[in-house]
Short mmCIF file of N, CA and C in Angstrom, two decimals:
data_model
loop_
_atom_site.label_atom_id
_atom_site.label_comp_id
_atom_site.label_asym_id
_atom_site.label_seq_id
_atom_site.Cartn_x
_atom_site.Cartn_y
_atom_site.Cartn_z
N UNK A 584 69.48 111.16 106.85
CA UNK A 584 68.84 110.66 105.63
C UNK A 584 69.89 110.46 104.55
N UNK A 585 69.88 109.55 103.75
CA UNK A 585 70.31 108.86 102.64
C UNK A 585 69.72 109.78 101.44
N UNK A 586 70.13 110.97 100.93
CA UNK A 586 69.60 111.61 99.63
C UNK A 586 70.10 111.09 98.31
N UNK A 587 71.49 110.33 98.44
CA UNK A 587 71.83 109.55 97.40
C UNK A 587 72.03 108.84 97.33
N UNK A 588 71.50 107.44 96.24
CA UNK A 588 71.31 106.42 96.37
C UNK A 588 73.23 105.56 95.84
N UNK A 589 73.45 105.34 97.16
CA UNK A 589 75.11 104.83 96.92
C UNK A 589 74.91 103.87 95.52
N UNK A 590 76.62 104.06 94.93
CA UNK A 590 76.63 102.72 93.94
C UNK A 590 76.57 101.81 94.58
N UNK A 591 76.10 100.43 93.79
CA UNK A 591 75.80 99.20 94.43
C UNK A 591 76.81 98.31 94.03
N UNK A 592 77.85 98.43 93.34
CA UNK A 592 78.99 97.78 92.17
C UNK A 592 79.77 97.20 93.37
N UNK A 593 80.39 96.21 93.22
CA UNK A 593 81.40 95.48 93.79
C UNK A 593 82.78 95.82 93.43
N UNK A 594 83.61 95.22 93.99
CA UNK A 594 85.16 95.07 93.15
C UNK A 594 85.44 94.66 93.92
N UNK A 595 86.37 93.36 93.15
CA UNK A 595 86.72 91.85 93.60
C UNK A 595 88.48 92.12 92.78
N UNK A 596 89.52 91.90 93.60
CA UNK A 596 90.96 92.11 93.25
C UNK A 596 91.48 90.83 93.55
N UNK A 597 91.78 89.66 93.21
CA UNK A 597 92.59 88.59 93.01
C UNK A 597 93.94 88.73 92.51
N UNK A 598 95.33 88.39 93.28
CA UNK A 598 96.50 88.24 92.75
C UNK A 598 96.88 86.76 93.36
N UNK A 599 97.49 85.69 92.37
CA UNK A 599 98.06 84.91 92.44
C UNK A 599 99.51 84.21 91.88
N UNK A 600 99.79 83.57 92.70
CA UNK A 600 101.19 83.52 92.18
C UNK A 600 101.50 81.78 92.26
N UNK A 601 101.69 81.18 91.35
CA UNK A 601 101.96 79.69 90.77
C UNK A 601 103.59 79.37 90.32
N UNK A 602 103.67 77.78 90.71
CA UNK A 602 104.95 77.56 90.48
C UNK A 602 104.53 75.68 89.47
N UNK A 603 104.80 75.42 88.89
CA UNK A 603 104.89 73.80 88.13
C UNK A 603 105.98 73.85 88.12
N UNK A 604 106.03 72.21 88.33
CA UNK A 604 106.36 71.30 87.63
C UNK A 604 106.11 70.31 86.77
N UNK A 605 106.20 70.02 85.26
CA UNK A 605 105.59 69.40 84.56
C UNK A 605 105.96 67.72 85.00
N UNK A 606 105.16 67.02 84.41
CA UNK A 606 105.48 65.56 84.68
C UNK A 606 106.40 64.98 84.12
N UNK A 607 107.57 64.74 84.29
CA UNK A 607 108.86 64.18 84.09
C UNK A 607 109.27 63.14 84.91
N UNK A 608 109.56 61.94 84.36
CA UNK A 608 110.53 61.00 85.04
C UNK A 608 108.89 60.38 85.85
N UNK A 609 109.31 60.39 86.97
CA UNK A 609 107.92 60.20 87.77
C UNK A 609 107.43 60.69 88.32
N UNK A 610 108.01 62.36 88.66
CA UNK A 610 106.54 63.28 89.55
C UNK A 610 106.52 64.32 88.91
N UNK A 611 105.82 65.18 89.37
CA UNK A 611 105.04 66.23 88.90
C UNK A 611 104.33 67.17 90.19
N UNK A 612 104.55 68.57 90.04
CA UNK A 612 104.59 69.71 91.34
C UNK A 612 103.98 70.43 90.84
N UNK A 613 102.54 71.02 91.64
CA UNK A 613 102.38 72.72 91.15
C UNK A 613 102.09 73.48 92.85
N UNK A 614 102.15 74.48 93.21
CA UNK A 614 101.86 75.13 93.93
C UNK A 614 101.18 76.29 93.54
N UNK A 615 100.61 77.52 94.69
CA UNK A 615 99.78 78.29 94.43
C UNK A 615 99.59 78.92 95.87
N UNK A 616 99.79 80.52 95.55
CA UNK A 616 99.18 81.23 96.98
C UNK A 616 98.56 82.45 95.83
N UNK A 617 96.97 82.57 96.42
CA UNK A 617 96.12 83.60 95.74
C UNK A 617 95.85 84.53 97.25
N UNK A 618 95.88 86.07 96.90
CA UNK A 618 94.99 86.66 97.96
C UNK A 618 93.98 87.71 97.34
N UNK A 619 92.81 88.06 97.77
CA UNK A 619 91.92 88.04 97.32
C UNK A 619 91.57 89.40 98.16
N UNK A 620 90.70 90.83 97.51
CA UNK A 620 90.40 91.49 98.24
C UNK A 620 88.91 91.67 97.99
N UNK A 621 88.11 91.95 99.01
CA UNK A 621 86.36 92.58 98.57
C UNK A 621 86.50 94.02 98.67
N UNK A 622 85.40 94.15 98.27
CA UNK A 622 84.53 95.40 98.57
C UNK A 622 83.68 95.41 98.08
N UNK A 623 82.38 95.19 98.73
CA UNK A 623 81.11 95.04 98.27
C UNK A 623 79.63 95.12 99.62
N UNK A 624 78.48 94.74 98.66
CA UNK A 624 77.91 95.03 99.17
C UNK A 624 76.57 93.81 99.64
N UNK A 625 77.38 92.59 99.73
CA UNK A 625 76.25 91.40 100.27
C UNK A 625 75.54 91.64 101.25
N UNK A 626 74.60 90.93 101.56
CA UNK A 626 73.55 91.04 102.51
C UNK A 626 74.27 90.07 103.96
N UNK A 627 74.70 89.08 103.44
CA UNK A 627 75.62 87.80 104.84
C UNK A 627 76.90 88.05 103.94
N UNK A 628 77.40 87.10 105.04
CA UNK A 628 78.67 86.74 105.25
C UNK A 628 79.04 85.08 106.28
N UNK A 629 79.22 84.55 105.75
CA UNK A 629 79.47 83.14 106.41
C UNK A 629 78.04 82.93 107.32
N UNK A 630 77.20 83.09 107.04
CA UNK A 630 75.71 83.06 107.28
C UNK A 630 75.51 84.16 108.48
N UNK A 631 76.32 85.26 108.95
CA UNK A 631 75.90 86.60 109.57
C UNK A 631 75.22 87.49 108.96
N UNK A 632 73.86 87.57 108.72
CA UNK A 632 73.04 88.76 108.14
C UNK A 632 73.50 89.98 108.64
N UNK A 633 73.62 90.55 107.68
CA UNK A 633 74.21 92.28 107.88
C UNK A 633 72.99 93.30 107.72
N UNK A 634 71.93 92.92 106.49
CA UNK A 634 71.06 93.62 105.96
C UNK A 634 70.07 92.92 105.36
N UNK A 635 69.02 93.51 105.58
CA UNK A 635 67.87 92.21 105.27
C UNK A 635 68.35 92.12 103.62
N UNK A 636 67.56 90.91 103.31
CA UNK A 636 68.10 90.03 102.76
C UNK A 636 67.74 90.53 100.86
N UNK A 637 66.56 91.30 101.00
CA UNK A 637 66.06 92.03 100.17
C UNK A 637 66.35 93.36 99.65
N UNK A 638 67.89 93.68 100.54
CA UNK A 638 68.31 95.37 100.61
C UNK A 638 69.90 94.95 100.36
N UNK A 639 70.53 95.29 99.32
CA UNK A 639 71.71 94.91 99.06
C UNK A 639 72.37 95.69 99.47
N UNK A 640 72.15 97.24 99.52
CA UNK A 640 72.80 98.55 99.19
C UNK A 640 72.22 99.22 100.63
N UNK A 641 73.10 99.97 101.36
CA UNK A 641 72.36 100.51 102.45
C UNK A 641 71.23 101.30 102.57
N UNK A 642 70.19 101.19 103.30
CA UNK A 642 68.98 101.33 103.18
C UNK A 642 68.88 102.90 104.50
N UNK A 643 69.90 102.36 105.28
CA UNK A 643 69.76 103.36 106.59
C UNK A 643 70.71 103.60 107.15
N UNK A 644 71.36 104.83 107.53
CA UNK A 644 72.30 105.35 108.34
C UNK A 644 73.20 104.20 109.14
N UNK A 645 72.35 103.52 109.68
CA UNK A 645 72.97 102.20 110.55
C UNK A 645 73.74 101.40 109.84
N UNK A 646 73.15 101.13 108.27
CA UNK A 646 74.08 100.21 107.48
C UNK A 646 75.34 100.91 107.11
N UNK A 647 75.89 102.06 107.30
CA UNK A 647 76.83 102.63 107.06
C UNK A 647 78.12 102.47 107.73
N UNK A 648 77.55 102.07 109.48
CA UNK A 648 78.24 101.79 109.98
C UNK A 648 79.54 101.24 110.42
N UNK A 649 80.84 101.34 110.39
CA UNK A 649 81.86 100.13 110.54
C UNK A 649 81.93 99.49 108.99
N UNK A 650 81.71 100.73 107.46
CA UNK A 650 82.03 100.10 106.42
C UNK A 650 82.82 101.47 105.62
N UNK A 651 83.07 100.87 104.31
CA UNK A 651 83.74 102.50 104.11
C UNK A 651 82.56 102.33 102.49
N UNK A 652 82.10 103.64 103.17
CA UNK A 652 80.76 104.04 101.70
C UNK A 652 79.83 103.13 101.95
N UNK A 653 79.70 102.24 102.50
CA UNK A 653 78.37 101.65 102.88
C UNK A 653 79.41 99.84 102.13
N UNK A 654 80.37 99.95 102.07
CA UNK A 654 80.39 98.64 101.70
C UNK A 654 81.57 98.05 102.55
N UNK A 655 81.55 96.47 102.36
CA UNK A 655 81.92 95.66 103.37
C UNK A 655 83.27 95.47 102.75
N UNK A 656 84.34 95.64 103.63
CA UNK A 656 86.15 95.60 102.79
C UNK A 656 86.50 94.89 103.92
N UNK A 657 87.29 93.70 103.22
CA UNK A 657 88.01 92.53 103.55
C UNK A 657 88.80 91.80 102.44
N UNK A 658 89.47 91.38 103.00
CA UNK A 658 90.16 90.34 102.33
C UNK A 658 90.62 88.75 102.92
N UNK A 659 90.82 87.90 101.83
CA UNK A 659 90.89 86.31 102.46
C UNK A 659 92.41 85.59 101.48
N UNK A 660 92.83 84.73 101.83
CA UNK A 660 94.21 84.39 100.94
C UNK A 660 94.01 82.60 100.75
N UNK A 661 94.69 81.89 99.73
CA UNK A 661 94.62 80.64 99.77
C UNK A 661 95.76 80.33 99.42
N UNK A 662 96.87 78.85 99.75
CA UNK A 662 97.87 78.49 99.16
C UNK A 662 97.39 77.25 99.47
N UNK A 663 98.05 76.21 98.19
CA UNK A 663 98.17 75.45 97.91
C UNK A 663 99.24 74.87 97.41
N UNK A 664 99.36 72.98 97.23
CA UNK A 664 100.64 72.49 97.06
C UNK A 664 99.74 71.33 96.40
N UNK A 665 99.99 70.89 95.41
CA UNK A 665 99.36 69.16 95.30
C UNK A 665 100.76 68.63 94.02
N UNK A 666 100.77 67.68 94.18
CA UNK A 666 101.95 66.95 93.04
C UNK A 666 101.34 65.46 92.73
N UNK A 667 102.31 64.57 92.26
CA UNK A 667 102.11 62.89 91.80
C UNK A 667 102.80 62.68 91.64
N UNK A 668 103.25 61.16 92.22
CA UNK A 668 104.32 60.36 92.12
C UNK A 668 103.99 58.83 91.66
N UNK A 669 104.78 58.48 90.58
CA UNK A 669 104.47 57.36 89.52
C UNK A 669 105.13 56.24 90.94
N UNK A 670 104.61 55.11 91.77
CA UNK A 670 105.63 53.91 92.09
C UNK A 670 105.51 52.87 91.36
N UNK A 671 106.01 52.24 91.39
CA UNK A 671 106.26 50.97 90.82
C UNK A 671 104.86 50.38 90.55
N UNK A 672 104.81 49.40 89.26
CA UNK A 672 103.31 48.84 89.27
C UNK A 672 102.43 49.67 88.97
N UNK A 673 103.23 50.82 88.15
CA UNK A 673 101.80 51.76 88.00
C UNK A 673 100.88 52.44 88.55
N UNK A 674 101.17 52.15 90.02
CA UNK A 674 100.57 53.25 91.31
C UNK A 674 101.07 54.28 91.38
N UNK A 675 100.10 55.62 90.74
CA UNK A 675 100.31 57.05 90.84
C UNK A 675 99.40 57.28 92.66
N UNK A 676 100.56 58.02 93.08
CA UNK A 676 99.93 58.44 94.75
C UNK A 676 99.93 60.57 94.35
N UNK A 677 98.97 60.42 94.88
CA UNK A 677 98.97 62.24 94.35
C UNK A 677 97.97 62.92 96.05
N UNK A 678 99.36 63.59 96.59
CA UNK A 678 98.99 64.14 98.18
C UNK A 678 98.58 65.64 97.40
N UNK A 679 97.24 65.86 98.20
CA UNK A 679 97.60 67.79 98.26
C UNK A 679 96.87 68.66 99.52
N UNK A 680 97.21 69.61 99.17
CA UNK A 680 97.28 70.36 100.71
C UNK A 680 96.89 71.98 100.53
N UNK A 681 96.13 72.48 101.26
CA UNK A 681 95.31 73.41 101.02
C UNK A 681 95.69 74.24 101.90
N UNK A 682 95.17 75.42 102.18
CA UNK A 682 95.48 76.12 103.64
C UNK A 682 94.96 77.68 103.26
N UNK A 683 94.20 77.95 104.05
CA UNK A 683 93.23 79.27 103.81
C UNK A 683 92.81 79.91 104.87
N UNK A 684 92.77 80.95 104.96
CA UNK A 684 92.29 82.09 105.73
C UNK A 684 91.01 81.59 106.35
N UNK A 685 90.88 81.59 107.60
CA UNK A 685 89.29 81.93 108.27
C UNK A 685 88.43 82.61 107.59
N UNK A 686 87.20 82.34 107.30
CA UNK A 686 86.13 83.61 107.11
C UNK A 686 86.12 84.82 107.46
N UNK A 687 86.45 85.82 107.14
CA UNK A 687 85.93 87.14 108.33
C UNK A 687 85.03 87.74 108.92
N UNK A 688 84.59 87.97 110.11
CA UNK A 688 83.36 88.40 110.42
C UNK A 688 83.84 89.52 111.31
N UNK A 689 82.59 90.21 111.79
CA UNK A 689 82.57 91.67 112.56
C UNK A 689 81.67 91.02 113.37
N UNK A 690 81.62 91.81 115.14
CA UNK A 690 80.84 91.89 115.92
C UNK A 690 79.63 92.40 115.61
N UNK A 691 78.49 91.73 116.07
CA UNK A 691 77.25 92.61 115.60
C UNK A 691 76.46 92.67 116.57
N UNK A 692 75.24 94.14 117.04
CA UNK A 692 74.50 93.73 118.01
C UNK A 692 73.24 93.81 117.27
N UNK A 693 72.12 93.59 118.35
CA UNK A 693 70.75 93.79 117.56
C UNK A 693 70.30 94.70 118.31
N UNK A 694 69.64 95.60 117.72
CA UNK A 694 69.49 97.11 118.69
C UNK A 694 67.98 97.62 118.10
N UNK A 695 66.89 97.98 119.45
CA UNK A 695 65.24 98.26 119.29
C UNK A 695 65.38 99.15 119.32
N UNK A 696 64.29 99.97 118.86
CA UNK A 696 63.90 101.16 118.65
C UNK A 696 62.83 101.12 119.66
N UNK A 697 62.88 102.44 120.85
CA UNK A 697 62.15 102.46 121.66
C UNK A 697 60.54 102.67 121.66
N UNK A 698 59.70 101.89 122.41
CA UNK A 698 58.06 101.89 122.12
C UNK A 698 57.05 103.37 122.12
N UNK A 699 58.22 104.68 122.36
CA UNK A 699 57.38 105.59 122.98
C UNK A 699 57.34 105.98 123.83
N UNK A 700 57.15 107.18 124.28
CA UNK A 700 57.02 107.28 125.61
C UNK A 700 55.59 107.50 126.06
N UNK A 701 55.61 106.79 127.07
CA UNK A 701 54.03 107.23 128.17
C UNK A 701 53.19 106.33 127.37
N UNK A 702 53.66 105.33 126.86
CA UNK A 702 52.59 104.06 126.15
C UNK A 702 51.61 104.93 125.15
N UNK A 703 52.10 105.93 124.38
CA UNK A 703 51.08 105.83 122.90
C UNK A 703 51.71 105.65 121.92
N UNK A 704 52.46 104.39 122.02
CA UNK A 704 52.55 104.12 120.18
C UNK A 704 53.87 103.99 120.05
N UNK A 705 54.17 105.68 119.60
CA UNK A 705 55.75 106.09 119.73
C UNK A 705 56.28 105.30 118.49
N UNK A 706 57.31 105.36 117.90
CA UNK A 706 57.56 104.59 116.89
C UNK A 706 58.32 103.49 117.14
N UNK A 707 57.79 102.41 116.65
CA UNK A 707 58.33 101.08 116.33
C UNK A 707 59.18 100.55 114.67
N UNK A 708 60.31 100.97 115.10
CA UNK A 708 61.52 100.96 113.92
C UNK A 708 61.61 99.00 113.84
N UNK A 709 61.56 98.13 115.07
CA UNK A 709 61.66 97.03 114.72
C UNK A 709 62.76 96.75 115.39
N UNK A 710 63.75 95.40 114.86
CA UNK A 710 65.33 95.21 115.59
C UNK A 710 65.95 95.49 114.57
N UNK A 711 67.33 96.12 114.55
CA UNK A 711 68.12 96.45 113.06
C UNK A 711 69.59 95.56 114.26
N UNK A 712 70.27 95.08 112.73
CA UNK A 712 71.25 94.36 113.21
C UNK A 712 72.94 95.18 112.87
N UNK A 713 73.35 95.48 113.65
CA UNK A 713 74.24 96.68 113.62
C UNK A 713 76.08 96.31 113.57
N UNK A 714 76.46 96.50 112.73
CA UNK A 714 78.23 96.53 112.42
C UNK A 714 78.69 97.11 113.53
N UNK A 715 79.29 96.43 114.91
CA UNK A 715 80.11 96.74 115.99
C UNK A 715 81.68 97.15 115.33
N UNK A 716 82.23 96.65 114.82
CA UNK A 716 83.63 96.41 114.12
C UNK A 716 83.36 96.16 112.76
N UNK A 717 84.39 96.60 111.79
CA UNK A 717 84.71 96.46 110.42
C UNK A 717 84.33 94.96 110.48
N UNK A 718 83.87 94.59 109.34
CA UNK A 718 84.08 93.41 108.72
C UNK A 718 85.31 92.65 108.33
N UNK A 719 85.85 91.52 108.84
CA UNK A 719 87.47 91.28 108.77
C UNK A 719 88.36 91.73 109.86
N UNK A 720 87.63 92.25 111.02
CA UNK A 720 88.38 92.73 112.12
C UNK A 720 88.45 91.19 112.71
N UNK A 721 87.72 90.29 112.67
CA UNK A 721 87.93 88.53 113.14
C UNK A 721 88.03 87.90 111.73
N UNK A 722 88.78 86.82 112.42
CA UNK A 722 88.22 85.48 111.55
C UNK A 722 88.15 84.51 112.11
N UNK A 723 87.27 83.95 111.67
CA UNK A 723 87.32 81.99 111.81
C UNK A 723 88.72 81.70 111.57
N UNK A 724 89.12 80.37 112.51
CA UNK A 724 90.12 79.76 112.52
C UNK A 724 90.73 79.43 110.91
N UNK A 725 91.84 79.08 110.64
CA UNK A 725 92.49 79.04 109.25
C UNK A 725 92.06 77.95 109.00
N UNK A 726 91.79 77.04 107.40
CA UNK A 726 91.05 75.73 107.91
C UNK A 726 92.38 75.02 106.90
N UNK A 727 93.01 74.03 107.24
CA UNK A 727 93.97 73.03 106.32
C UNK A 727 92.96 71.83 106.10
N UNK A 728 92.84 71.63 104.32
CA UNK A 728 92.56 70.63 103.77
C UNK A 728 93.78 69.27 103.27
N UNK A 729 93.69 68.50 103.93
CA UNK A 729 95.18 67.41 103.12
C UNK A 729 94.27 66.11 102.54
N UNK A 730 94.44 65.86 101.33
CA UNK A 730 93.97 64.89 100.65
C UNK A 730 94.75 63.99 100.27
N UNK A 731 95.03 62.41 99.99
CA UNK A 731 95.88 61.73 99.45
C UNK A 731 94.98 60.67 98.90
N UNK A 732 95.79 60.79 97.37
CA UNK A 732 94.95 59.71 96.65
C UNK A 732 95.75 58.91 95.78
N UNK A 733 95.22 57.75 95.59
CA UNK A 733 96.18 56.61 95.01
C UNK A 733 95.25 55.91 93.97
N UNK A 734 96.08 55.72 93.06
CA UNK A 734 95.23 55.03 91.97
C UNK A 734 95.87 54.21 91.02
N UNK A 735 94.94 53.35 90.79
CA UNK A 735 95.57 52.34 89.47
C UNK A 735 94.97 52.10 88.08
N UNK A 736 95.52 52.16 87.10
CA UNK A 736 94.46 51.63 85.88
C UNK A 736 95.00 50.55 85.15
N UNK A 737 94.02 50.01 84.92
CA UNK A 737 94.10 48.20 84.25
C UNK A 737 93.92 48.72 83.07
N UNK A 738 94.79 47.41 82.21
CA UNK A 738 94.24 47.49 80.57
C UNK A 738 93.32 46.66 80.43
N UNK A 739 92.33 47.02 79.77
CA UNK A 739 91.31 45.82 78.93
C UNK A 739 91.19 45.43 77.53
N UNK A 740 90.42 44.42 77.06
CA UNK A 740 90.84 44.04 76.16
C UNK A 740 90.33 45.39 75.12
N UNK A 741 90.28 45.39 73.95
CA UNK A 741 89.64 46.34 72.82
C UNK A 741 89.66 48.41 73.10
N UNK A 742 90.89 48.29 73.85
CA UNK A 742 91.50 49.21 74.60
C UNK A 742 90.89 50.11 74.62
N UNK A 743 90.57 49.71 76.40
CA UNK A 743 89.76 50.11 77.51
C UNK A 743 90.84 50.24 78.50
N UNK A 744 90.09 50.94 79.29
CA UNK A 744 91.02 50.91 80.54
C UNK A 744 89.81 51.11 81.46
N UNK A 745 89.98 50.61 82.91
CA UNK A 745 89.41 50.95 84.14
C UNK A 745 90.67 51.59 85.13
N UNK A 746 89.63 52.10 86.18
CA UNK A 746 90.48 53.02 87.20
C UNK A 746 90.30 52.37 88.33
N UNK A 747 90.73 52.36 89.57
CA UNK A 747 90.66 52.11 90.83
C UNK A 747 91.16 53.28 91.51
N UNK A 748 90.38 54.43 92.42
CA UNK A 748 90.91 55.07 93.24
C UNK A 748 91.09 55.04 94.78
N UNK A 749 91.75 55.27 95.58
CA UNK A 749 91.39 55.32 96.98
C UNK A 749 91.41 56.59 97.61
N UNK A 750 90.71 57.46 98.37
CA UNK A 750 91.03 58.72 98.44
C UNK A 750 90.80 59.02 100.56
N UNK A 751 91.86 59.66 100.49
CA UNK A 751 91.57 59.89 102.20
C UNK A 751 91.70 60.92 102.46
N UNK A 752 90.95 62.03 103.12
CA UNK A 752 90.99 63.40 103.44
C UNK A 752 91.41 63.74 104.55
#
């Protein structure tokens, strides 16, 4: 039994580290790697229900499972690169590039509570969905985003300008 009702508080630790370059001449650089730690207490995770959906905070011995204090600890990281380059004619081309950690997930089983014995009744607990492994013991594959985009702007008369972009992912 659960006699005390755990804190339910999160803590979320972000460190990142950035580099620019301002726009000079004709290009311009920034980069970026953030890593990121949890500890908390959501119900999913990359759409894996951990705990019904209505129970944030562990409800039962089982949710304790494969966490430390009843909460889910992981961490995920991101780096990035994007810049712009002025060519000729006023075509700014601006590539960037992403690159991030898989999701993390844990093995989970679904586990019944037996009907009783000798068919009277016996208790029916239901299916509870159970933490095999820490959370962050897997991840989803790393996913790379690369974008490149090119653009132009016209003058108009009573100074206006329009844009033209092209963008390819």
């Amino acid at each position: 039994n659960i006699l005390t009702n755990l804190d339910g508080k999160g803590d979320y630790h972000t460190v990142e580290i950035s580099a620019n370059k301002r726009q000079s001449g004709r290009y311009s650089l920034a980069a970026a790697f953030s890593k990121r730690w949890n500890s908390d207490h959501s119900t999913a995770y990359f759409g894996q229900n951990l705990r019904p959906t209505n129970q944030s905070t562990p409800a039962s011995p089982n949710d304790l499972i494969n966490t430390e204090d009843g909460q889910f600890v992981f961490s995920m990281w991101t780096a990035k690169i994007n810049g712009s380059y002025e060519f000729p004619w006023q075509i700014r081309v601006t590539p960037a590039l992403r690159f991030q950690s898989g999701q993390p997930y844990g093995r989970t089983i679904l586990a019944s509570a037996a009907y009783g014995i000798g068919g009277d009744g016996g208790i029916n607990y239901g299916t509870q969905r159970i933490l095999m492994e820490p959370l962050g013991t897997r991840t989803q594959d790393d996913i790379m985003i690369f974008d490149l985009r090119a653009e132009k702007y016209f003058n108009l008369p009573s100074n206006r300008r329009v844009g033209v972009f092209f963008d390819v992912y």
